[in-house]
PDB file of C-alpha atoms (C1' of nucleotides) in Angstrom:
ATOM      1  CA  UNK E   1      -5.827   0.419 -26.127  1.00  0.00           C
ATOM      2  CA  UNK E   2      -4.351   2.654 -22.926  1.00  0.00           C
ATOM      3  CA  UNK E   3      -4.137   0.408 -20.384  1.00  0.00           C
ATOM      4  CA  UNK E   4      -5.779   1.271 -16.732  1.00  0.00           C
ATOM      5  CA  UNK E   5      -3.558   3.478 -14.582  1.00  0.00           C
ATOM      6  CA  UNK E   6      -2.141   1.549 -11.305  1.00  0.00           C
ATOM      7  CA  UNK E   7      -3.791   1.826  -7.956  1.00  0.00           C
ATOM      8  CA  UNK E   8      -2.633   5.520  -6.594  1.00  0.00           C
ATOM      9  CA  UNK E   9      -0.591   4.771  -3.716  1.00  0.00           C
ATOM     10  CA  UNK E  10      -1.393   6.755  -0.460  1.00  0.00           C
ATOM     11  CA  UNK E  11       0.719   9.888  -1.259  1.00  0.00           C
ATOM     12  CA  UNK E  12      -0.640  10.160  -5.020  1.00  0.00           C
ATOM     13  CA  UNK E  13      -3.525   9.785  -3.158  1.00  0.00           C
ATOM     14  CA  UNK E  14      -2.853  13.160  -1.204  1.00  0.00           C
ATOM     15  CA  UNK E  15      -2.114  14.257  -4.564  1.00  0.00           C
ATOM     16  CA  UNK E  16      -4.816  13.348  -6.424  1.00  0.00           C
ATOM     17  CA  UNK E  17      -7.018  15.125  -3.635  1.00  0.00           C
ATOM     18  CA  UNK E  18      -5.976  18.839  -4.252  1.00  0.00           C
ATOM     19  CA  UNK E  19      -5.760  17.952  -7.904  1.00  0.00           C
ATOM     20  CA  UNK E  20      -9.806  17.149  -7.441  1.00  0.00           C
ATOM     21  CA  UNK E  21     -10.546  19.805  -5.349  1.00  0.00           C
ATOM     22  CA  UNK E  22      -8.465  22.681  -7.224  1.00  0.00           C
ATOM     23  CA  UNK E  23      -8.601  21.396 -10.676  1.00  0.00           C
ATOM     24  CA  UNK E  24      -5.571  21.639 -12.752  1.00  0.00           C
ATOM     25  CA  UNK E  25      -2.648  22.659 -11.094  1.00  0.00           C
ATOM     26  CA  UNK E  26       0.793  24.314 -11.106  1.00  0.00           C
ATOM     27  CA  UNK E  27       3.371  22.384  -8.898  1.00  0.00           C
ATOM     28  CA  UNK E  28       4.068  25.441  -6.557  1.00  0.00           C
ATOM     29  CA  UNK E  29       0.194  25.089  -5.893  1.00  0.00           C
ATOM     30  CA  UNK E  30      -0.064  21.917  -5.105  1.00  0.00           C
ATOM     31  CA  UNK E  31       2.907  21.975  -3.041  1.00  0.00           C
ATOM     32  CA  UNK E  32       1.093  25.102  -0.939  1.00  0.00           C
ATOM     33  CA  UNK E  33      -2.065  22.546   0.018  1.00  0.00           C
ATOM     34  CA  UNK E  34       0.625  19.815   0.953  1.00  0.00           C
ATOM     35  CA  UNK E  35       2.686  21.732   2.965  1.00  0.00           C
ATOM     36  CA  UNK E  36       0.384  23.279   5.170  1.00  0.00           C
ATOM     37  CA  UNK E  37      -0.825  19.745   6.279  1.00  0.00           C
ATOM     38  CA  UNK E  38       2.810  18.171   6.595  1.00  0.00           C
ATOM     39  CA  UNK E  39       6.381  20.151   6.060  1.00  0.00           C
ATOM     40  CA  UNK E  40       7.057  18.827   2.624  1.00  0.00           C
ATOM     41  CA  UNK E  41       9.913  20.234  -0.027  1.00  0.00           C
ATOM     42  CA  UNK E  42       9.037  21.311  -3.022  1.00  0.00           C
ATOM     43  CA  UNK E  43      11.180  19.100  -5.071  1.00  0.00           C
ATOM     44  CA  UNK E  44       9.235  15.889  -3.387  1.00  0.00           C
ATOM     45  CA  UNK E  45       5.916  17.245  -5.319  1.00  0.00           C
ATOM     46  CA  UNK E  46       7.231  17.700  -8.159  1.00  0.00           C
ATOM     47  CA  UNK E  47       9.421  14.347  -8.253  1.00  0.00           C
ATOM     48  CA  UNK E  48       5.860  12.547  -7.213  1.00  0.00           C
ATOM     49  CA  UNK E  49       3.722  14.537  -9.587  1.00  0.00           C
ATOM     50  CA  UNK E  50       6.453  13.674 -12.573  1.00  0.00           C
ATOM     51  CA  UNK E  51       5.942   9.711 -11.292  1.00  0.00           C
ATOM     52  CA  UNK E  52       2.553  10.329 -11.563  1.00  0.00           C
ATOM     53  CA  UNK E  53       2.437  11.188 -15.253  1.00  0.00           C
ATOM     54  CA  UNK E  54       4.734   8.666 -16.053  1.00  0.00           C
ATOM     55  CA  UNK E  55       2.398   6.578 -14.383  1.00  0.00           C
ATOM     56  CA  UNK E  56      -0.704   7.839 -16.375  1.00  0.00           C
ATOM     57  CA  UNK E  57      -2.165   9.180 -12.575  1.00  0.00           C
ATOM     58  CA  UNK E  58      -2.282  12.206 -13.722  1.00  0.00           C
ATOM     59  CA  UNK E  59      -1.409  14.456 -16.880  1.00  0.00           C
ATOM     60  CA  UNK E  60       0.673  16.992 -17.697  1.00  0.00           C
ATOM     61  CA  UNK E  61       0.620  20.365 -19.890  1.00  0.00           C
ATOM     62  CA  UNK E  62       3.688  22.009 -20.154  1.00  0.00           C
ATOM     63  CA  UNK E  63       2.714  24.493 -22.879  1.00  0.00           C
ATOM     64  CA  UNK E  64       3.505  27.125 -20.037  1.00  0.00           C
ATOM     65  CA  UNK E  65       6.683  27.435 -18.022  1.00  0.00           C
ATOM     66  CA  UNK E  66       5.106  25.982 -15.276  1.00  0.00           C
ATOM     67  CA  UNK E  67       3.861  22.448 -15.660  1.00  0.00           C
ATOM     68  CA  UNK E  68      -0.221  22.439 -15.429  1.00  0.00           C
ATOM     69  CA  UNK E  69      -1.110  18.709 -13.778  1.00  0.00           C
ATOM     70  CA  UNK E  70      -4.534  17.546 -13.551  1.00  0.00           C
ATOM     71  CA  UNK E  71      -5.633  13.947 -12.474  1.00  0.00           C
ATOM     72  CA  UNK E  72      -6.296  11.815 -15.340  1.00  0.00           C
ATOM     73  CA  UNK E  73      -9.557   9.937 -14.190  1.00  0.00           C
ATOM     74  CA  UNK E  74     -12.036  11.604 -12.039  1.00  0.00           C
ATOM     75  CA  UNK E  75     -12.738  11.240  -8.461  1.00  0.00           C
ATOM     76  CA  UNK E  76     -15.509   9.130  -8.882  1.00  0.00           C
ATOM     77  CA  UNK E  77     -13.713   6.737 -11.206  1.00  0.00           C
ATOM     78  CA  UNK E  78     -10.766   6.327  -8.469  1.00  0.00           C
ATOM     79  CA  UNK E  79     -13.107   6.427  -6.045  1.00  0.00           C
ATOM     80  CA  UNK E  80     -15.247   3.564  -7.661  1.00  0.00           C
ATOM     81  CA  UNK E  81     -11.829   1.361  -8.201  1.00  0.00           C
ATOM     82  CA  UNK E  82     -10.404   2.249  -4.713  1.00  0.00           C
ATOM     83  CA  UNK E  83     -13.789   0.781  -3.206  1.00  0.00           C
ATOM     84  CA  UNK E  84     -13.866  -2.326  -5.820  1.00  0.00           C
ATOM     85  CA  UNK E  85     -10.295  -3.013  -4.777  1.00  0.00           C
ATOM     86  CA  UNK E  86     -11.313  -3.374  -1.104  1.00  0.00           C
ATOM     87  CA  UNK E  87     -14.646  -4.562  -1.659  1.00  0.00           C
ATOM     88  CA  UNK E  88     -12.722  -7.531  -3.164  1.00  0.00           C
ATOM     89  CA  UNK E  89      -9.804  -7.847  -0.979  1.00  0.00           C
ATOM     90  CA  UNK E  90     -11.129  -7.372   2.754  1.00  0.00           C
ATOM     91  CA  UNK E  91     -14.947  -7.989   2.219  1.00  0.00           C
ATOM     92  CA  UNK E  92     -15.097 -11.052  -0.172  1.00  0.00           C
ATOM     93  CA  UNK E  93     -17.152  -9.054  -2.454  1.00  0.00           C
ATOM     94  CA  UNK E  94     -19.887  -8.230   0.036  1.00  0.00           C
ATOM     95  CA  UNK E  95     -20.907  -5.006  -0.144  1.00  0.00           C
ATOM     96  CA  UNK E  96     -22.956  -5.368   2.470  1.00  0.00           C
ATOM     97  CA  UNK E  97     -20.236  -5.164   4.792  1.00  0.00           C
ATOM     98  CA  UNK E  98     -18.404  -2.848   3.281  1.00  0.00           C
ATOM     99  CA  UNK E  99     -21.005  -0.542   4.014  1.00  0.00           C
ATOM    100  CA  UNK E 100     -21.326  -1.256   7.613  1.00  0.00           C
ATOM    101  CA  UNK E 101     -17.863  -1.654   8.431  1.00  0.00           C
ATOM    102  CA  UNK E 102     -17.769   2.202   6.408  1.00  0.00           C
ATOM    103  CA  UNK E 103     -20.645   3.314   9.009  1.00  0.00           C
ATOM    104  CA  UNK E 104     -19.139   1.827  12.276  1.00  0.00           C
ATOM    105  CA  UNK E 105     -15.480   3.282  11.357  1.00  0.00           C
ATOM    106  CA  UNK E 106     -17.165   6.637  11.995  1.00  0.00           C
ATOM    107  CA  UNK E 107     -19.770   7.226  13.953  1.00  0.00           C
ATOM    108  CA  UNK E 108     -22.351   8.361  11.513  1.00  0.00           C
ATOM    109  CA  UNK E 109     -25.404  10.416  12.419  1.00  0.00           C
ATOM    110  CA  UNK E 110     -28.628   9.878  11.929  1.00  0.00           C
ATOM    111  CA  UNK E 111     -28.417  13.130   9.515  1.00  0.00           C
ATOM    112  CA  UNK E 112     -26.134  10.942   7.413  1.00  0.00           C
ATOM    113  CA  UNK E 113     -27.917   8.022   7.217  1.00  0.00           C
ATOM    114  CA  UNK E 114     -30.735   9.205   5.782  1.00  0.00           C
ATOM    115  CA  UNK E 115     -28.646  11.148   3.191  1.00  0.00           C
ATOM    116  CA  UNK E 116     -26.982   7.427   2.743  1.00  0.00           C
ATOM    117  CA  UNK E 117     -30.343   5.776   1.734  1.00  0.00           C
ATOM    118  CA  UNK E 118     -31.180   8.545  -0.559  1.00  0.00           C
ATOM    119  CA  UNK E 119     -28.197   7.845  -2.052  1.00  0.00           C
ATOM    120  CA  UNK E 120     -29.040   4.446  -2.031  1.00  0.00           C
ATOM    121  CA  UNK E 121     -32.932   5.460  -4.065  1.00  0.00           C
ATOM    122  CA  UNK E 122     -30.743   7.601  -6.407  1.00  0.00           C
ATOM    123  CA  UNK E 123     -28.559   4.661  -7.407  1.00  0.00           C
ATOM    124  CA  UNK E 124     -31.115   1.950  -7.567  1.00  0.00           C
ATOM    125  CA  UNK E 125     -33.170   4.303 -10.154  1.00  0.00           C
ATOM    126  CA  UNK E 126     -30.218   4.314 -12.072  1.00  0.00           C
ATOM    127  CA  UNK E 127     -30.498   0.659 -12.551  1.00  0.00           C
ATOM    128  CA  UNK E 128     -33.729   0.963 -14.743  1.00  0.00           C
ATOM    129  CA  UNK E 129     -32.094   2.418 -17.479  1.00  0.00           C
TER     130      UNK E 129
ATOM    131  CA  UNK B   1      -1.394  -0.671  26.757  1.00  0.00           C
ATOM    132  CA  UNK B   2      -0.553  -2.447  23.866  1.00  0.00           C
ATOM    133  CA  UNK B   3      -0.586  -0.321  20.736  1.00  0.00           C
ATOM    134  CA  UNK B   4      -2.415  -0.789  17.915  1.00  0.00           C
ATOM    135  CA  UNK B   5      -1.489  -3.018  15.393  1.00  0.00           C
ATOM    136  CA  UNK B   6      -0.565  -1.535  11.741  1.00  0.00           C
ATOM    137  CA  UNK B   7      -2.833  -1.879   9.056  1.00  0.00           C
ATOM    138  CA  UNK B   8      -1.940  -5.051   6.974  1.00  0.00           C
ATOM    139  CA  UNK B   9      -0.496  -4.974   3.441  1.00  0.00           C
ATOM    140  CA  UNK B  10      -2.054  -6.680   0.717  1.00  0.00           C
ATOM    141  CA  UNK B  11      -0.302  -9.983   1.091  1.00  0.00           C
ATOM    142  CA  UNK B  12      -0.828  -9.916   4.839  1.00  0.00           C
ATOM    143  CA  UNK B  13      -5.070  -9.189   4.107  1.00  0.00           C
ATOM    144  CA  UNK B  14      -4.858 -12.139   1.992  1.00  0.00           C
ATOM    145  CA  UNK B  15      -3.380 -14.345   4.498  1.00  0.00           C
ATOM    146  CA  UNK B  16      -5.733 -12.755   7.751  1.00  0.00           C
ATOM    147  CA  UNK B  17      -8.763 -13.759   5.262  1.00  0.00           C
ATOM    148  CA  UNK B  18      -7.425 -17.419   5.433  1.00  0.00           C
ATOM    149  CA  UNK B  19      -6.533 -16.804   9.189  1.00  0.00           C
ATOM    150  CA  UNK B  20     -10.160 -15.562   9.510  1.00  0.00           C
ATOM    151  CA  UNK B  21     -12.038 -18.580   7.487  1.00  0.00           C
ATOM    152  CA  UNK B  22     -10.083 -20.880   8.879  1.00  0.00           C
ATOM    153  CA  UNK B  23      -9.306 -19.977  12.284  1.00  0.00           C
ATOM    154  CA  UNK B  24      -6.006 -20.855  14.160  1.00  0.00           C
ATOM    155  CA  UNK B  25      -4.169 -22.680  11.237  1.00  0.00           C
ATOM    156  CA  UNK B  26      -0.727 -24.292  10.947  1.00  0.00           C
ATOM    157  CA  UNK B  27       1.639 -22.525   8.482  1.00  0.00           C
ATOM    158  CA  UNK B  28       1.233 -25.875   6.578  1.00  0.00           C
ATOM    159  CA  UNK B  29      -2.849 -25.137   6.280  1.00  0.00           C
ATOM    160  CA  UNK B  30      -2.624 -21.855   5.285  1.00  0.00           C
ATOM    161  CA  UNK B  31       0.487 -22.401   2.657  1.00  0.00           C
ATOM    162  CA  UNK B  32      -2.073 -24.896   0.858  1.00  0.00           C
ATOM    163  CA  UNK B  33      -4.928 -22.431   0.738  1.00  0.00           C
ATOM    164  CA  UNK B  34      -2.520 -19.551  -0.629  1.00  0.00           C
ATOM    165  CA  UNK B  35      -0.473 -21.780  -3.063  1.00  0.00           C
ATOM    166  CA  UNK B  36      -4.011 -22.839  -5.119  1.00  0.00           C
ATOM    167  CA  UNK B  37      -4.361 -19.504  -5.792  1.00  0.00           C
ATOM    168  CA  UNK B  38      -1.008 -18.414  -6.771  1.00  0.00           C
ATOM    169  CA  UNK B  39       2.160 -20.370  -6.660  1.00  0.00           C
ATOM    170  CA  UNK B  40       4.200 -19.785  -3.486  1.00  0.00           C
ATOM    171  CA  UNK B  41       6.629 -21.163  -1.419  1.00  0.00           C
ATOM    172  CA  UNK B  42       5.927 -22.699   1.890  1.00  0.00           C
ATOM    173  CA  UNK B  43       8.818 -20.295   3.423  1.00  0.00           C
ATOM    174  CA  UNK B  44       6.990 -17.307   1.936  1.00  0.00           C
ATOM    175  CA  UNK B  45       3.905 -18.086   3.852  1.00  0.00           C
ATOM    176  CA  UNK B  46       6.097 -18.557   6.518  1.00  0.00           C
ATOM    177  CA  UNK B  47       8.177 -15.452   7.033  1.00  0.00           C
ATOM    178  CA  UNK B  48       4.871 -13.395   6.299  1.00  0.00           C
ATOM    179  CA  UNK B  49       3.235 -14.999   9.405  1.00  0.00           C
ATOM    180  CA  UNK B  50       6.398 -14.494  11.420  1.00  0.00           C
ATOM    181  CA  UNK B  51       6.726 -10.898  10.522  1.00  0.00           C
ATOM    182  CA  UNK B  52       2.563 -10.460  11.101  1.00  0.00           C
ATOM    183  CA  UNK B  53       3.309 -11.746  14.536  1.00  0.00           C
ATOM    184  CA  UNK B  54       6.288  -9.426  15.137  1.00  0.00           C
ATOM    185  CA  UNK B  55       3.850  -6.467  14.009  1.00  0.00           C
ATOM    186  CA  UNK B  56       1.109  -7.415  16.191  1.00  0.00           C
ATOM    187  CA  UNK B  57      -1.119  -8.805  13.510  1.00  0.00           C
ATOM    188  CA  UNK B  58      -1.216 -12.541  14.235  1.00  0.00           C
ATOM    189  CA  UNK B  59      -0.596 -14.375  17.667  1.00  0.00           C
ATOM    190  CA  UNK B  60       1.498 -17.405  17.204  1.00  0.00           C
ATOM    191  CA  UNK B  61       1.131 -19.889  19.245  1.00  0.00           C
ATOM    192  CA  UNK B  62       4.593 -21.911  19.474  1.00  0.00           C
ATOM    193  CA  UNK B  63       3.519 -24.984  22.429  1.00  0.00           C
ATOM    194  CA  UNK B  64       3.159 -27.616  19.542  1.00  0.00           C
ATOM    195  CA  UNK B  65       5.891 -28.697  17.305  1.00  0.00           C
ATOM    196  CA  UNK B  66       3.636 -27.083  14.439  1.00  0.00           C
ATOM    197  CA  UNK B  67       3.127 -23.949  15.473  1.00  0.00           C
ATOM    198  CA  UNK B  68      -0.537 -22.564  15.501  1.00  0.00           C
ATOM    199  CA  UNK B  69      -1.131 -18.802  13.882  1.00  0.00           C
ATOM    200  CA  UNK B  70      -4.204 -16.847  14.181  1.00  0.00           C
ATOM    201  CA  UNK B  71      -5.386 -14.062  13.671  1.00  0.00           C
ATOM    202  CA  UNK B  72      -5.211 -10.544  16.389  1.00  0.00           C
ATOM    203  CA  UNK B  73      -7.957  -9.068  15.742  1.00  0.00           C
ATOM    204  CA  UNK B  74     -11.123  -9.629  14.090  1.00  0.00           C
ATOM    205  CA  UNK B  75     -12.310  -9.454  10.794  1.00  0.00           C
ATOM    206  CA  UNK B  76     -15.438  -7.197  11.802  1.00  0.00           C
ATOM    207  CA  UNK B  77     -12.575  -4.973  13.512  1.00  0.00           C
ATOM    208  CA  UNK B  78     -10.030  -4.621  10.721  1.00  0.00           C
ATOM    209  CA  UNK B  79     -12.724  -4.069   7.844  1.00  0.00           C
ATOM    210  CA  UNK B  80     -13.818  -1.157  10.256  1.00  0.00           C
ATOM    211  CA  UNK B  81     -10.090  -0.324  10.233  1.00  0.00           C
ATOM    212  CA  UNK B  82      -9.898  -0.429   6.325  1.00  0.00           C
ATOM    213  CA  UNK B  83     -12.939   0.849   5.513  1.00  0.00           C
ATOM    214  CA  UNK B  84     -12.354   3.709   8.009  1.00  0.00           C
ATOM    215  CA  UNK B  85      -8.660   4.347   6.003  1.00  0.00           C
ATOM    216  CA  UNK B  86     -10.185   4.648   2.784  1.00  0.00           C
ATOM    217  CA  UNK B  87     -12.738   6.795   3.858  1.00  0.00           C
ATOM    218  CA  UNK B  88     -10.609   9.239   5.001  1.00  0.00           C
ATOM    219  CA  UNK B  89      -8.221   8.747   2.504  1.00  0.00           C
ATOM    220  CA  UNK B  90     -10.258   8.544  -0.785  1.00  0.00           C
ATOM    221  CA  UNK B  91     -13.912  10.402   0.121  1.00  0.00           C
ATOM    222  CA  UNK B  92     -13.403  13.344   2.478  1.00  0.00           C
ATOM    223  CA  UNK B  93     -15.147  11.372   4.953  1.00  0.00           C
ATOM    224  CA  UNK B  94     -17.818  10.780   2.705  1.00  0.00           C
ATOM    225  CA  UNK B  95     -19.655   7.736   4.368  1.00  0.00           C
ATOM    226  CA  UNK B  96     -22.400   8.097   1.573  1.00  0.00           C
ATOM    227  CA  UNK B  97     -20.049   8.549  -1.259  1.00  0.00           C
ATOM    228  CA  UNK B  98     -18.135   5.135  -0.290  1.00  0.00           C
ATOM    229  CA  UNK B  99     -21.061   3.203  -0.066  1.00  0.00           C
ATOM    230  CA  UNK B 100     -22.033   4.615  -3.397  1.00  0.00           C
ATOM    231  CA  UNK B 101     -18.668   3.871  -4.868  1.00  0.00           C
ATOM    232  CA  UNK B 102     -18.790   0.336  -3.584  1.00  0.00           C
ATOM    233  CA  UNK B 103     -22.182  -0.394  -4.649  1.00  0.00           C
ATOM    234  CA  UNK B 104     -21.147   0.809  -8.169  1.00  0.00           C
ATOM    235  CA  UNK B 105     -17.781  -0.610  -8.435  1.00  0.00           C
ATOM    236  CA  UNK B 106     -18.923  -4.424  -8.284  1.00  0.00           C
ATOM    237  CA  UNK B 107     -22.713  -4.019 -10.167  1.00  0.00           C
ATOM    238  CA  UNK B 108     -24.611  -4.520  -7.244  1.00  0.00           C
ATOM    239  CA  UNK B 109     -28.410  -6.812  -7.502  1.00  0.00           C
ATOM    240  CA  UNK B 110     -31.821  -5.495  -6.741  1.00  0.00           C
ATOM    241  CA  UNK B 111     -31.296  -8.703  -4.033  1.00  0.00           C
ATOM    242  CA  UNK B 112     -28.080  -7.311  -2.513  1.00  0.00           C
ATOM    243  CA  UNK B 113     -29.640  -3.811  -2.432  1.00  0.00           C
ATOM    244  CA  UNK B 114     -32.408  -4.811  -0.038  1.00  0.00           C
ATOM    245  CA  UNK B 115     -29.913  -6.700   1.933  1.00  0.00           C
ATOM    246  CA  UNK B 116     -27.636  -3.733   2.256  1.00  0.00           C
ATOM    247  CA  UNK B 117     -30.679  -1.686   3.707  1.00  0.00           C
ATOM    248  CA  UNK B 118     -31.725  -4.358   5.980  1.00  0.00           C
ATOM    249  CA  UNK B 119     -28.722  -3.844   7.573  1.00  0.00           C
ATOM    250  CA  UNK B 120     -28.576  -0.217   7.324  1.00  0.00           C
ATOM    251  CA  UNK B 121     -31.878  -0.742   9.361  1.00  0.00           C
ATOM    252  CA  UNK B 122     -30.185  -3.113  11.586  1.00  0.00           C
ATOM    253  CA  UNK B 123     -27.328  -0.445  12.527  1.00  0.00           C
ATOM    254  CA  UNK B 124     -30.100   2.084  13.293  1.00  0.00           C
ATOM    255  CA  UNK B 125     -31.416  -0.014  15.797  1.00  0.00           C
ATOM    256  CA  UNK B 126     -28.218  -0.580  17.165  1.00  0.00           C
ATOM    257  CA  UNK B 127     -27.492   3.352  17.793  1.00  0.00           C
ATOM    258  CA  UNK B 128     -30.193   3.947  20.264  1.00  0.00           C
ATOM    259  CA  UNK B 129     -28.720   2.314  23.178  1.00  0.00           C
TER     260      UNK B 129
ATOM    261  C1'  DA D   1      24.060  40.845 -21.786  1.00  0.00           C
ATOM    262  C1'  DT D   2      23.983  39.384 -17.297  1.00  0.00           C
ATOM    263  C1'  DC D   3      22.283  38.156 -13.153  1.00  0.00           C
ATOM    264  C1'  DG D   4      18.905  36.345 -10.019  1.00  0.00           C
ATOM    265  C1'  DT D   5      14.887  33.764  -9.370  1.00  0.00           C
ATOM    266  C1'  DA D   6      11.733  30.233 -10.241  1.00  0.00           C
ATOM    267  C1'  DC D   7      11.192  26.211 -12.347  1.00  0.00           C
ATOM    268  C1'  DT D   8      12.272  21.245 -14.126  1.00  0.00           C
ATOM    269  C1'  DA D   9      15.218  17.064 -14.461  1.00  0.00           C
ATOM    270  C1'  DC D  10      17.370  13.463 -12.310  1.00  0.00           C
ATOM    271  C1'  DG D  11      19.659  10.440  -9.371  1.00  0.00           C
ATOM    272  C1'  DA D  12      20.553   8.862  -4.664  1.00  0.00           C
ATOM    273  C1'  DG D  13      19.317   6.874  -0.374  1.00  0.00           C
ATOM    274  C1'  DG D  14      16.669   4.908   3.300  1.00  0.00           C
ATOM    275  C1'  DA D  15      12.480   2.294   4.271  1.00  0.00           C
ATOM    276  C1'  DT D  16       9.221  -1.196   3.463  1.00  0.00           C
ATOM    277  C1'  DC D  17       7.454  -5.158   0.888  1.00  0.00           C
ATOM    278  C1'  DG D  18       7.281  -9.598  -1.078  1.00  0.00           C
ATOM    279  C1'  DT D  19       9.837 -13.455  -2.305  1.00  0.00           C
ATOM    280  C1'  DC D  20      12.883 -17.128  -1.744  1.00  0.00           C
ATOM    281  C1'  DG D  21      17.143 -20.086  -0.598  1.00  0.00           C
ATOM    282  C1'  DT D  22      19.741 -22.050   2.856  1.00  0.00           C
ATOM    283  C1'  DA D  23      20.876 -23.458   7.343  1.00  0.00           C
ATOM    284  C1'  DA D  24      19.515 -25.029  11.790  1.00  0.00           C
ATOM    285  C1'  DT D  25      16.318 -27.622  14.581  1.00  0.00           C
ATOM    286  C1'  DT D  26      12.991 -31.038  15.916  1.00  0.00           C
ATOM    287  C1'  DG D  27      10.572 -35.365  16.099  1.00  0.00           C
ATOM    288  C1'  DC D  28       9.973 -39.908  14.506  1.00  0.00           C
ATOM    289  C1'  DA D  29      10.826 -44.283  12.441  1.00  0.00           C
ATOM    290  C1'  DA D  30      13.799 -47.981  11.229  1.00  0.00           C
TER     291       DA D  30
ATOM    292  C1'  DT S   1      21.195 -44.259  17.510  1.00  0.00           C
ATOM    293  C1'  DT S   2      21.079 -42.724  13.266  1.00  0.00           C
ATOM    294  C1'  DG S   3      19.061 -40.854   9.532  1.00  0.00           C
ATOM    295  C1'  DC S   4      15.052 -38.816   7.176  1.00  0.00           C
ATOM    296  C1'  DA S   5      11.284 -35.652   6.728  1.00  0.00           C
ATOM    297  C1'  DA S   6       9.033 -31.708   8.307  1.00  0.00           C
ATOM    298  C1'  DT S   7       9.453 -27.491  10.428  1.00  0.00           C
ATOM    299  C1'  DT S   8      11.425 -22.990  11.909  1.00  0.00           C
ATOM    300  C1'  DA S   9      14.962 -19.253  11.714  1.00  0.00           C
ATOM    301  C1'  DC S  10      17.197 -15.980   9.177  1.00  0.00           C
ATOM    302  C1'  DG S  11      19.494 -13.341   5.805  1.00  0.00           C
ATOM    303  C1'  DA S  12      19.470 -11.532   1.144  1.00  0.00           C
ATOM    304  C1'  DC S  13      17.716  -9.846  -3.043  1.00  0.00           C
ATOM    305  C1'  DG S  14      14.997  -7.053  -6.241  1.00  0.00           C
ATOM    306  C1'  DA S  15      11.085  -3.911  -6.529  1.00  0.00           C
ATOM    307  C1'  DT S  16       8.607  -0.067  -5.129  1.00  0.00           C
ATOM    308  C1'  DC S  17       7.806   4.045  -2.309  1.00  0.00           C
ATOM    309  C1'  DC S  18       8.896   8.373  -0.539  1.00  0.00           C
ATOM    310  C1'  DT S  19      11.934  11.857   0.264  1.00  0.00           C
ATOM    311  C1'  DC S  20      15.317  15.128  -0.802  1.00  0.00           C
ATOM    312  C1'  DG S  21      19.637  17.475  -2.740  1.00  0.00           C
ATOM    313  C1'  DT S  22      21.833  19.088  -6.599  1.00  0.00           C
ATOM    314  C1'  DA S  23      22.304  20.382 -11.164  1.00  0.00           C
ATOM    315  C1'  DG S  24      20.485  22.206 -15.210  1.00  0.00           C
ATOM    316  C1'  DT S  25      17.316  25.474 -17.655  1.00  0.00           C
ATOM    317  C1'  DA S  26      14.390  29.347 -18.838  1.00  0.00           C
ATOM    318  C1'  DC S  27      12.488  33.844 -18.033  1.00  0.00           C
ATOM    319  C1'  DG S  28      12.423  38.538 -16.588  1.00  0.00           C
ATOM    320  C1'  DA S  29      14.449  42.737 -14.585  1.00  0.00           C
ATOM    321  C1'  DT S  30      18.099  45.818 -14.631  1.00  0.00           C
TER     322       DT S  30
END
DNA sequence: ATCGTACTACGAGGATCGTCGTAATTGCAA
DNA sequence: TTGCAATTACGACGATCCTCGTAGTACGAT
C-alpha cells in the first residue's frame, strides 16, 4: 500500500497551485507563473519539482524531453488534509471555529456568506447518501 | 510600533494551546502537559519558550524565581492568523472552499452543522455595526 | 559532424527547526 | 555555611527547507 504523501510545505504549495490551475506542466512553465510573482531561477523549480516527485507531491512523465509534472492528489484532497491538519492543530477539532476564525481573517461579504451556507446545504445533502 | 509577531511553528502551536488552556504557566506546568503526550525533555520545553519570547510569541515574565510564560496574543487572534494563511495559501481566498474542506476533512455531525450556522448567524449580526 | 541551446542531474550552502546535554545560577534546608 | 535540588542559559547537533551554481546530456540547425 502507497503510503500518504507528506504535508506540501509552503513553496510546494506555490507549486502545487499552478500545477492545479494549468494542469500538467513542463518545468519552463511552471517556472514562467513563479517568476512573475517572485524573481526565481529556473534551476530552483526544477530542483523543488524533482523533491516533489521523490516525495510522491507530484508526478512525473518524462516520455518527452521535457519533464511533464502534474500534482499527484487533487486540490480538493490537499485542500481537505491542509484544513484537517489545522482543524486539529490550532482549533482542537472544532470546526466551528475554524470557520469563523476563516471569515474574520478576511472580511467576507455578505455576497459570500450566502454562497458559504449554500455550500454548507450542498454538503449536508451529501450526508444522506 | 511593535511588529507583528511570526506565525508559530508546529511545536510552538502546540505549546501556545497549553499556554492558552492553561494561562500563564511555569515552564515546569507546561513541560508536564507536553511530556504526556510525547516524551520530551524539560530543557526542550524550555528553549522553545525562550526562543517564543525572543520572537514575540510569548511574554515571559522573569520577577519570580520560576519564571511565568504566557501567551502574546490570543487564541481567537492567531487562529484568525492561521486560518487567514491557509486561506491564502491553499484556496485562492476561497472562504467557502475552506470551510468546505474543513467540514469534510474531520466528518462533521448533523449537531456540529447547526452549530457551525448558528455562528455563521452570529457573525452576521456582528457585521452591521 | 559539430556547435549551440535547452534541458536535467546533483551537490553545496545558508537558514530555520526541533532536540538535547552541559554548565551556570538560584534558593532552601540541614 | 555548605551542599542539594530546581531552574535558567547557552551552545551544538542533525534534519529539513529553499535556493542556486555548475556540470552533464540530448536535440536540432547548419
Amino acid at each position: 500500500m502507497p503510503s500518504e504523501p507528506p504535508k506540501p510545505t509552503d513553496a510546494e504549495l506555490e507549486i502545487l497551485c499552478v500545477l492545479w490551475s494549468r494542469g500538467p506542466s513542463t518545468v519552463r512553465a511552471v517556472h514562467e507563473v513563479i517568476a512573475e510573482r517572485k524573481p526565481t531561477q529556473y534551476t530552483t523549480v526544477l530542483k523543488q519539482l524533482q523533491v516533489m516527485a521523490d516525495k510522491g507531491i507530484a508526478q512525473r512523465d518524462d516520455a518527452q524531453r521535457s519533464h511533464v509534472y502534474q500534482a499527484a492528489r487533487s486540490r480538493e484532497w490537499t485542500q481537505r488534509q491542509l484544513a484537517g491538519d489545522l482543524l486539529q492543530r490550532a482549533f482542537e477539532g472544532s470546526a466551528g471555529s475554524l470557520v469563523l476564525g476563516a471569515l474574520s481573517a478576511k472580511k467576507t461579504s455578505k455576497r459570500e456568506l450566502a454562497e458559504v451556507r449554500r455550500m454548507l446545504d450542498d454538503y449536508e445533502k451529501g450526508l444522506f447518501r
